[in-house]
């Protein structure tokens, strides 16, 4: 059975993002480097996402909820979330990932609502929000 992709609002995500079981996956391409990002998010650019799915699964070991986003979460974020869901279905092994979500309104909506943004250049981001 295919995994369902649900949406989460920035208001819902804000108090949850520090929980140890959640990973935020930023699939924007170049704009992450100059627009900032959600603190602690992992960067898997949409242009190379499919090639790096195995790396992502390794990077999120121990997480059961993944929240995808791009700039607006209208195309790249939902597409990458679906690609992961299909990959997990084909993999047929338990990765521990139970929830795949997409951040409504994406990074642009997150930032426009005054939510914290990190401007570090660390990979992976360990930064706190500015």
mmCIF file with all atom_site columns, C-alpha atoms in Angstrom:
data_model
loop_
_atom_site.group_PDB
_atom_site.id
_atom_site.type_symbol
_atom_site.label_atom_id
_atom_site.label_alt_id
_atom_site.label_comp_id
_atom_site.label_asym_id
_atom_site.label_entity_id
_atom_site.label_seq_id
_atom_site.pdbx_PDB_ins_code
_atom_site.Cartn_x
_atom_site.Cartn_y
_atom_site.Cartn_z
_atom_site.occupancy
_atom_site.B_iso_or_equiv
_atom_site.pdbx_formal_charge
_atom_site.auth_seq_id
_atom_site.auth_comp_id
_atom_site.auth_asym_id
_atom_site.auth_atom_id
_atom_site.pdbx_PDB_model_num
ATOM 1   C CA . UNK A 1 1   ? 0.000  0.000  0.000  1.00 0.00 ? 1   UNK A CA 1
ATOM 2   C CA . UNK A 1 2   ? 1.379  3.397  -0.973 1.00 0.00 ? 2   UNK A CA 1
ATOM 3   C CA . UNK A 1 3   ? 2.205  5.790  1.813  1.00 0.00 ? 3   UNK A CA 1
ATOM 4   C CA . UNK A 1 4   ? -0.070 8.806  2.066  1.00 0.00 ? 4   UNK A CA 1
ATOM 5   C CA . UNK A 1 5   ? 1.479  12.253 1.755  1.00 0.00 ? 5   UNK A CA 1
ATOM 6   C CA . UNK A 1 6   ? -0.106 14.811 4.090  1.00 0.00 ? 6   UNK A CA 1
ATOM 7   C CA . UNK A 1 7   ? 0.431  18.533 4.595  1.00 0.00 ? 7   UNK A CA 1
ATOM 8   C CA . UNK A 1 8   ? 1.532  20.357 7.729  1.00 0.00 ? 8   UNK A CA 1
ATOM 9   C CA . UNK A 1 9   ? 1.309  24.085 8.395  1.00 0.00 ? 9   UNK A CA 1
ATOM 10  C CA . UNK A 1 10  ? 4.180  26.189 9.628  1.00 0.00 ? 10  UNK A CA 1
ATOM 11  C CA . UNK A 1 11  ? 2.260  26.752 12.868 1.00 0.00 ? 11  UNK A CA 1
ATOM 12  C CA . UNK A 1 12  ? 1.988  23.001 13.388 1.00 0.00 ? 12  UNK A CA 1
ATOM 13  C CA . UNK A 1 13  ? 5.633  22.369 12.504 1.00 0.00 ? 13  UNK A CA 1
ATOM 14  C CA . UNK A 1 14  ? 7.217  25.101 14.638 1.00 0.00 ? 14  UNK A CA 1
ATOM 15  C CA . UNK A 1 15  ? 6.747  23.376 18.034 1.00 0.00 ? 15  UNK A CA 1
ATOM 16  C CA . UNK A 1 16  ? 7.541  19.931 16.567 1.00 0.00 ? 16  UNK A CA 1
ATOM 17  C CA . UNK A 1 17  ? 10.720 20.704 14.641 1.00 0.00 ? 17  UNK A CA 1
ATOM 18  C CA . UNK A 1 18  ? 13.024 20.187 17.637 1.00 0.00 ? 18  UNK A CA 1
ATOM 19  C CA . UNK A 1 19  ? 11.711 16.705 18.349 1.00 0.00 ? 19  UNK A CA 1
ATOM 20  C CA . UNK A 1 20  ? 14.315 13.999 17.729 1.00 0.00 ? 20  UNK A CA 1
ATOM 21  C CA . UNK A 1 21  ? 12.038 11.930 15.479 1.00 0.00 ? 21  UNK A CA 1
ATOM 22  C CA . UNK A 1 22  ? 11.447 14.673 12.858 1.00 0.00 ? 22  UNK A CA 1
ATOM 23  C CA . UNK A 1 23  ? 13.651 15.592 9.895  1.00 0.00 ? 23  UNK A CA 1
ATOM 24  C CA . UNK A 1 24  ? 12.991 18.588 7.654  1.00 0.00 ? 24  UNK A CA 1
ATOM 25  C CA . UNK A 1 25  ? 14.056 18.008 4.052  1.00 0.00 ? 25  UNK A CA 1
ATOM 26  C CA . UNK A 1 26  ? 14.736 21.114 1.953  1.00 0.00 ? 26  UNK A CA 1
ATOM 27  C CA . UNK A 1 27  ? 14.570 20.233 -1.748 1.00 0.00 ? 27  UNK A CA 1
ATOM 28  C CA . UNK A 1 28  ? 15.168 23.720 -3.130 1.00 0.00 ? 28  UNK A CA 1
ATOM 29  C CA . UNK A 1 29  ? 18.077 23.946 -5.505 1.00 0.00 ? 29  UNK A CA 1
ATOM 30  C CA . UNK A 1 30  ? 20.360 27.001 -5.463 1.00 0.00 ? 30  UNK A CA 1
ATOM 31  C CA . UNK A 1 31  ? 18.073 29.332 -3.552 1.00 0.00 ? 31  UNK A CA 1
ATOM 32  C CA . UNK A 1 32  ? 18.895 27.665 -0.215 1.00 0.00 ? 32  UNK A CA 1
ATOM 33  C CA . UNK A 1 33  ? 22.376 29.153 -0.375 1.00 0.00 ? 33  UNK A CA 1
ATOM 34  C CA . UNK A 1 34  ? 21.159 32.743 -0.547 1.00 0.00 ? 34  UNK A CA 1
ATOM 35  C CA . UNK A 1 35  ? 17.638 32.679 0.968  1.00 0.00 ? 35  UNK A CA 1
ATOM 36  C CA . UNK A 1 36  ? 18.531 30.828 4.167  1.00 0.00 ? 36  UNK A CA 1
ATOM 37  C CA . UNK A 1 37  ? 16.797 27.721 5.462  1.00 0.00 ? 37  UNK A CA 1
ATOM 38  C CA . UNK A 1 38  ? 14.917 26.222 8.378  1.00 0.00 ? 38  UNK A CA 1
ATOM 39  C CA . UNK A 1 39  ? 17.477 25.486 11.104 1.00 0.00 ? 39  UNK A CA 1
ATOM 40  C CA . UNK A 1 40  ? 18.542 21.863 11.227 1.00 0.00 ? 40  UNK A CA 1
ATOM 41  C CA . UNK A 1 41  ? 17.054 21.000 7.844  1.00 0.00 ? 41  UNK A CA 1
ATOM 42  C CA . UNK A 1 42  ? 18.759 18.581 5.488  1.00 0.00 ? 42  UNK A CA 1
ATOM 43  C CA . UNK A 1 43  ? 19.401 19.703 1.916  1.00 0.00 ? 43  UNK A CA 1
ATOM 44  C CA . UNK A 1 44  ? 18.566 17.317 -0.919 1.00 0.00 ? 44  UNK A CA 1
ATOM 45  C CA . UNK A 1 45  ? 18.180 19.425 -4.071 1.00 0.00 ? 45  UNK A CA 1
ATOM 46  C CA . UNK A 1 46  ? 15.267 18.355 -6.248 1.00 0.00 ? 46  UNK A CA 1
ATOM 47  C CA . UNK A 1 47  ? 17.476 18.191 -9.340 1.00 0.00 ? 47  UNK A CA 1
ATOM 48  C CA . UNK A 1 48  ? 19.513 15.304 -7.894 1.00 0.00 ? 48  UNK A CA 1
ATOM 49  C CA . UNK A 1 49  ? 16.972 13.967 -5.388 1.00 0.00 ? 49  UNK A CA 1
ATOM 50  C CA . UNK A 1 50  ? 16.270 10.630 -7.061 1.00 0.00 ? 50  UNK A CA 1
ATOM 51  C CA . UNK A 1 51  ? 19.994 9.830  -7.307 1.00 0.00 ? 51  UNK A CA 1
ATOM 52  C CA . UNK A 1 52  ? 20.482 10.533 -3.590 1.00 0.00 ? 52  UNK A CA 1
ATOM 53  C CA . UNK A 1 53  ? 17.430 8.837  -2.057 1.00 0.00 ? 53  UNK A CA 1
ATOM 54  C CA . UNK A 1 54  ? 19.591 6.098  -0.516 1.00 0.00 ? 54  UNK A CA 1
ATOM 55  C CA . UNK A 1 55  ? 21.767 8.756  1.151  1.00 0.00 ? 55  UNK A CA 1
ATOM 56  C CA . UNK A 1 56  ? 18.655 10.458 2.508  1.00 0.00 ? 56  UNK A CA 1
ATOM 57  C CA . UNK A 1 57  ? 17.377 7.210  4.007  1.00 0.00 ? 57  UNK A CA 1
ATOM 58  C CA . UNK A 1 58  ? 20.738 6.791  5.760  1.00 0.00 ? 58  UNK A CA 1
ATOM 59  C CA . UNK A 1 59  ? 20.739 10.414 6.990  1.00 0.00 ? 59  UNK A CA 1
ATOM 60  C CA . UNK A 1 60  ? 17.289 10.086 8.556  1.00 0.00 ? 60  UNK A CA 1
ATOM 61  C CA . UNK A 1 61  ? 17.836 6.807  10.398 1.00 0.00 ? 61  UNK A CA 1
ATOM 62  C CA . UNK A 1 62  ? 15.949 6.984  13.680 1.00 0.00 ? 62  UNK A CA 1
ATOM 63  C CA . UNK A 1 63  ? 13.455 9.541  12.349 1.00 0.00 ? 63  UNK A CA 1
ATOM 64  C CA . UNK A 1 64  ? 9.875  8.503  11.722 1.00 0.00 ? 64  UNK A CA 1
ATOM 65  C CA . UNK A 1 65  ? 8.519  11.765 10.308 1.00 0.00 ? 65  UNK A CA 1
ATOM 66  C CA . UNK A 1 66  ? 9.944  13.621 7.315  1.00 0.00 ? 66  UNK A CA 1
ATOM 67  C CA . UNK A 1 67  ? 8.722  17.090 6.336  1.00 0.00 ? 67  UNK A CA 1
ATOM 68  C CA . UNK A 1 68  ? 9.528  18.125 2.758  1.00 0.00 ? 68  UNK A CA 1
ATOM 69  C CA . UNK A 1 69  ? 9.514  21.642 1.398  1.00 0.00 ? 69  UNK A CA 1
ATOM 70  C CA . UNK A 1 70  ? 10.725 23.764 -1.478 1.00 0.00 ? 70  UNK A CA 1
ATOM 71  C CA . UNK A 1 71  ? 10.117 27.480 -2.021 1.00 0.00 ? 71  UNK A CA 1
ATOM 72  C CA . UNK A 1 72  ? 6.302  27.242 -2.197 1.00 0.00 ? 72  UNK A CA 1
ATOM 73  C CA . UNK A 1 73  ? 5.748  23.479 -1.745 1.00 0.00 ? 73  UNK A CA 1
ATOM 74  C CA . UNK A 1 74  ? 3.654  23.337 -4.890 1.00 0.00 ? 74  UNK A CA 1
ATOM 75  C CA . UNK A 1 75  ? 5.867  21.228 -7.185 1.00 0.00 ? 75  UNK A CA 1
ATOM 76  C CA . UNK A 1 76  ? 9.336  20.207 -5.994 1.00 0.00 ? 76  UNK A CA 1
ATOM 77  C CA . UNK A 1 77  ? 8.464  19.479 -2.351 1.00 0.00 ? 77  UNK A CA 1
ATOM 78  C CA . UNK A 1 78  ? 5.420  17.296 -3.067 1.00 0.00 ? 78  UNK A CA 1
ATOM 79  C CA . UNK A 1 79  ? 7.160  15.602 -6.017 1.00 0.00 ? 79  UNK A CA 1
ATOM 80  C CA . UNK A 1 80  ? 10.187 14.614 -3.930 1.00 0.00 ? 80  UNK A CA 1
ATOM 81  C CA . UNK A 1 81  ? 7.924  13.454 -1.084 1.00 0.00 ? 81  UNK A CA 1
ATOM 82  C CA . UNK A 1 82  ? 6.061  11.195 -3.542 1.00 0.00 ? 82  UNK A CA 1
ATOM 83  C CA . UNK A 1 83  ? 9.340  9.898  -5.001 1.00 0.00 ? 83  UNK A CA 1
ATOM 84  C CA . UNK A 1 84  ? 10.471 8.885  -1.522 1.00 0.00 ? 84  UNK A CA 1
ATOM 85  C CA . UNK A 1 85  ? 7.123  7.215  -0.783 1.00 0.00 ? 85  UNK A CA 1
ATOM 86  C CA . UNK A 1 86  ? 7.331  5.206  -4.027 1.00 0.00 ? 86  UNK A CA 1
ATOM 87  C CA . UNK A 1 87  ? 10.948 4.284  -3.294 1.00 0.00 ? 87  UNK A CA 1
ATOM 88  C CA . UNK A 1 88  ? 10.053 3.054  0.198  1.00 0.00 ? 88  UNK A CA 1
ATOM 89  C CA . UNK A 1 89  ? 7.201  1.000  -1.231 1.00 0.00 ? 89  UNK A CA 1
ATOM 90  C CA . UNK A 1 90  ? 9.570  -0.672 -3.715 1.00 0.00 ? 90  UNK A CA 1
ATOM 91  C CA . UNK A 1 91  ? 12.283 -1.133 -1.080 1.00 0.00 ? 91  UNK A CA 1
ATOM 92  C CA . UNK A 1 92  ? 9.997  -3.373 0.983  1.00 0.00 ? 92  UNK A CA 1
ATOM 93  C CA . UNK A 1 93  ? 12.068 -3.015 4.127  1.00 0.00 ? 93  UNK A CA 1
ATOM 94  C CA . UNK A 1 94  ? 11.259 -1.158 7.309  1.00 0.00 ? 94  UNK A CA 1
ATOM 95  C CA . UNK A 1 95  ? 13.167 2.110  7.374  1.00 0.00 ? 95  UNK A CA 1
ATOM 96  C CA . UNK A 1 96  ? 11.167 3.385  10.339 1.00 0.00 ? 96  UNK A CA 1
ATOM 97  C CA . UNK A 1 97  ? 9.713  6.243  8.276  1.00 0.00 ? 97  UNK A CA 1
ATOM 98  C CA . UNK A 1 98  ? 6.022  6.390  9.135  1.00 0.00 ? 98  UNK A CA 1
ATOM 99  C CA . UNK A 1 99  ? 4.959  9.906  8.100  1.00 0.00 ? 99  UNK A CA 1
ATOM 100 C CA . UNK A 1 100 ? 5.845  11.869 4.983  1.00 0.00 ? 100 UNK A CA 1
ATOM 101 C CA . UNK A 1 101 ? 4.589  15.437 5.116  1.00 0.00 ? 101 UNK A CA 1
ATOM 102 C CA . UNK A 1 102 ? 4.844  18.555 2.973  1.00 0.00 ? 102 UNK A CA 1
ATOM 103 C CA . UNK A 1 103 ? 5.138  22.007 4.527  1.00 0.00 ? 103 UNK A CA 1
ATOM 104 C CA . UNK A 1 104 ? 2.238  24.165 3.322  1.00 0.00 ? 104 UNK A CA 1
ATOM 105 C CA . UNK A 1 105 ? 3.397  27.364 1.571  1.00 0.00 ? 105 UNK A CA 1
ATOM 106 C CA . UNK A 1 106 ? 7.013  26.092 1.684  1.00 0.00 ? 106 UNK A CA 1
ATOM 107 C CA . UNK A 1 107 ? 10.023 28.055 2.824  1.00 0.00 ? 107 UNK A CA 1
ATOM 108 C CA . UNK A 1 108 ? 8.657  31.335 1.457  1.00 0.00 ? 108 UNK A CA 1
ATOM 109 C CA . UNK A 1 109 ? 5.525  30.991 3.566  1.00 0.00 ? 109 UNK A CA 1
ATOM 110 C CA . UNK A 1 110 ? 7.577  29.963 6.598  1.00 0.00 ? 110 UNK A CA 1
ATOM 111 C CA . UNK A 1 111 ? 9.778  33.043 6.322  1.00 0.00 ? 111 UNK A CA 1
ATOM 112 C CA . UNK A 1 112 ? 6.924  35.437 5.391  1.00 0.00 ? 112 UNK A CA 1
ATOM 113 C CA . UNK A 1 113 ? 5.086  34.387 8.568  1.00 0.00 ? 113 UNK A CA 1
ATOM 114 C CA . UNK A 1 114 ? 8.055  35.570 10.631 1.00 0.00 ? 114 UNK A CA 1
ATOM 115 C CA . UNK A 1 115 ? 9.207  32.088 11.595 1.00 0.00 ? 115 UNK A CA 1
ATOM 116 C CA . UNK A 1 116 ? 12.916 31.671 12.333 1.00 0.00 ? 116 UNK A CA 1
ATOM 117 C CA . UNK A 1 117 ? 15.362 31.268 9.448  1.00 0.00 ? 117 UNK A CA 1
ATOM 118 C CA . UNK A 1 118 ? 18.976 30.101 9.661  1.00 0.00 ? 118 UNK A CA 1
ATOM 119 C CA . UNK A 1 119 ? 21.578 31.688 7.390  1.00 0.00 ? 119 UNK A CA 1
ATOM 120 C CA . UNK A 1 120 ? 24.517 29.410 8.197  1.00 0.00 ? 120 UNK A CA 1
ATOM 121 C CA . UNK A 1 121 ? 26.512 27.708 5.461  1.00 0.00 ? 121 UNK A CA 1
ATOM 122 C CA . UNK A 1 122 ? 27.169 24.535 7.477  1.00 0.00 ? 122 UNK A CA 1
ATOM 123 C CA . UNK A 1 123 ? 26.482 21.222 5.781  1.00 0.00 ? 123 UNK A CA 1
ATOM 124 C CA . UNK A 1 124 ? 24.602 19.680 7.414  1.00 0.00 ? 124 UNK A CA 1
ATOM 125 C CA . UNK A 1 125 ? 23.015 22.631 9.175  1.00 0.00 ? 125 UNK A CA 1
ATOM 126 C CA . UNK A 1 126 ? 23.563 22.481 12.908 1.00 0.00 ? 126 UNK A CA 1
ATOM 127 C CA . UNK A 1 127 ? 22.607 26.099 13.326 1.00 0.00 ? 127 UNK A CA 1
ATOM 128 C CA . UNK A 1 128 ? 20.006 27.751 15.373 1.00 0.00 ? 128 UNK A CA 1
ATOM 129 C CA . UNK A 1 129 ? 17.562 30.127 13.853 1.00 0.00 ? 129 UNK A CA 1
ATOM 130 C CA . UNK A 1 130 ? 18.525 33.752 13.509 1.00 0.00 ? 130 UNK A CA 1
#
